[in-house]
Amino acid sequence: MDLAFVQSGLLERFLDTDVISAVEVAALLERRGVLDGTPVFLDEETQMPVPPLCEFGRHLSTALLDETTLKD
């Protein structure tokens, strides 16, 4: 399992697609309440989110914990 953290500021730099713009993705993250620093657990093979763990990570991100605490 891989662990990543949401960083919406990197979207403009690395998102290269004609389907959706970086601004639209950043707005979608904001609208859904996914904060920067939110941990995201990804399956190693498919790189798809692992739902129970991602929900737990999202809960931790809204618990007003410091970002370094989330990484620990």
PDB file of C-alpha atoms in Angstrom:
ATOM      1  CA  MET A   1       0.000   0.000   0.000  1.00  0.00           C
ATOM      2  CA  ASP A   2       1.252   3.471  -0.851  1.00  0.00           C
ATOM      3  CA  LEU A   3       0.627   6.602   1.184  1.00  0.00           C
ATOM      4  CA  ALA A   4       0.261  10.035  -0.415  1.00  0.00           C
ATOM      5  CA  PHE A   5      -0.886  13.414   0.844  1.00  0.00           C
ATOM      6  CA  VAL A   6      -3.181  15.871  -0.937  1.00  0.00           C
ATOM      7  CA  GLN A   7      -1.308  18.915  -2.254  1.00  0.00           C
ATOM      8  CA  SER A   8      -3.613  20.923  -4.487  1.00  0.00           C
ATOM      9  CA  GLY A   9      -0.819  23.395  -5.255  1.00  0.00           C
ATOM     10  CA  LEU A  10       0.966  20.726  -7.313  1.00  0.00           C
ATOM     11  CA  LEU A  11      -1.981  20.256  -9.679  1.00  0.00           C
ATOM     12  CA  GLU A  12      -1.056  23.090 -12.043  1.00  0.00           C
ATOM     13  CA  ARG A  13       2.488  21.801 -12.234  1.00  0.00           C
ATOM     14  CA  PHE A  14       1.836  18.120 -12.877  1.00  0.00           C
ATOM     15  CA  LEU A  15      -1.742  17.649 -14.121  1.00  0.00           C
ATOM     16  CA  ASP A  16      -1.632  17.386 -17.905  1.00  0.00           C
ATOM     17  CA  THR A  17      -4.972  16.361 -19.372  1.00  0.00           C
ATOM     18  CA  ASP A  18      -7.565  17.638 -21.800  1.00  0.00           C
ATOM     19  CA  VAL A  19     -10.390  16.052 -19.807  1.00  0.00           C
ATOM     20  CA  ILE A  20     -10.306  18.324 -16.730  1.00  0.00           C
ATOM     21  CA  SER A  21      -8.219  21.337 -15.810  1.00  0.00           C
ATOM     22  CA  ALA A  22      -6.109  21.729 -12.685  1.00  0.00           C
ATOM     23  CA  VAL A  23      -8.360  24.581 -11.547  1.00  0.00           C
ATOM     24  CA  GLU A  24     -11.430  22.348 -11.833  1.00  0.00           C
ATOM     25  CA  VAL A  25      -9.766  19.572  -9.832  1.00  0.00           C
ATOM     26  CA  ALA A  26      -8.683  22.034  -7.120  1.00  0.00           C
ATOM     27  CA  ALA A  27     -12.253  23.387  -6.947  1.00  0.00           C
ATOM     28  CA  LEU A  28     -13.610  19.827  -6.707  1.00  0.00           C
ATOM     29  CA  LEU A  29     -11.256  19.028  -3.818  1.00  0.00           C
ATOM     30  CA  GLU A  30     -12.286  22.218  -2.027  1.00  0.00           C
ATOM     31  CA  ARG A  31     -16.010  21.632  -2.626  1.00  0.00           C
ATOM     32  CA  ARG A  32     -15.760  18.086  -1.246  1.00  0.00           C
ATOM     33  CA  GLY A  33     -13.788  19.288   1.774  1.00  0.00           C
ATOM     34  CA  VAL A  34     -10.563  17.433   1.018  1.00  0.00           C
ATOM     35  CA  LEU A  35      -7.917  19.587   2.689  1.00  0.00           C
ATOM     36  CA  ASP A  36      -4.250  19.828   1.779  1.00  0.00           C
ATOM     37  CA  GLY A  37      -2.281  17.366   3.893  1.00  0.00           C
ATOM     38  CA  THR A  38      -5.076  14.777   3.914  1.00  0.00           C
ATOM     39  CA  PRO A  39      -3.509  11.298   3.805  1.00  0.00           C
ATOM     40  CA  VAL A  40      -4.619   9.100   0.891  1.00  0.00           C
ATOM     41  CA  PHE A  41      -3.947   5.363   0.962  1.00  0.00           C
ATOM     42  CA  LEU A  42      -3.496   3.815  -2.497  1.00  0.00           C
ATOM     43  CA  ASP A  43      -3.484   0.192  -3.597  1.00  0.00           C
ATOM     44  CA  GLU A  44       0.023  -0.625  -4.887  1.00  0.00           C
ATOM     45  CA  GLU A  45      -1.134  -2.332  -8.082  1.00  0.00           C
ATOM     46  CA  THR A  46      -4.032  -0.162  -9.219  1.00  0.00           C
ATOM     47  CA  GLN A  47      -3.142   3.133  -7.483  1.00  0.00           C
ATOM     48  CA  MET A  48      -6.824   3.410  -6.575  1.00  0.00           C
ATOM     49  CA  PRO A  49      -7.830   4.747  -3.133  1.00  0.00           C
ATOM     50  CA  VAL A  50      -8.534   2.203  -0.394  1.00  0.00           C
ATOM     51  CA  PRO A  51     -11.938   3.432   0.906  1.00  0.00           C
ATOM     52  CA  PRO A  52     -11.904   2.525   4.632  1.00  0.00           C
ATOM     53  CA  LEU A  53      -8.390   3.859   5.128  1.00  0.00           C
ATOM     54  CA  CYS A  54      -9.008   7.007   3.078  1.00  0.00           C
ATOM     55  CA  GLU A  55     -12.115   7.751   5.140  1.00  0.00           C
ATOM     56  CA  PHE A  56     -10.039   7.399   8.304  1.00  0.00           C
ATOM     57  CA  GLY A  57      -7.378   9.710   6.840  1.00  0.00           C
ATOM     58  CA  ARG A  58     -10.025  12.282   5.937  1.00  0.00           C
ATOM     59  CA  HIS A  59     -11.387  12.088   9.493  1.00  0.00           C
ATOM     60  CA  LEU A  60      -7.889  12.715  10.852  1.00  0.00           C
ATOM     61  CA  SER A  61      -7.442  15.733   8.558  1.00  0.00           C
ATOM     62  CA  THR A  62     -10.595  17.358   9.930  1.00  0.00           C
ATOM     63  CA  ALA A  63      -9.621  16.676  13.566  1.00  0.00           C
ATOM     64  CA  LEU A  64      -7.432  19.801  13.533  1.00  0.00           C
ATOM     65  CA  LEU A  65      -4.218  17.821  13.869  1.00  0.00           C
ATOM     66  CA  ASP A  66      -0.898  19.249  12.727  1.00  0.00           C
ATOM     67  CA  GLU A  67       0.253  18.005   9.303  1.00  0.00           C
ATOM     68  CA  THR A  68       3.354  16.417  10.842  1.00  0.00           C
ATOM     69  CA  THR A  69       1.077  14.455  13.194  1.00  0.00           C
ATOM     70  CA  LEU A  70      -0.852  13.145  10.181  1.00  0.00           C
ATOM     71  CA  LYS A  71       2.362  11.973   8.524  1.00  0.00           C
ATOM     72  CA  ASP A  72       3.496  10.215  11.731  1.00  0.00           C
TER      73      ASP A  72
END
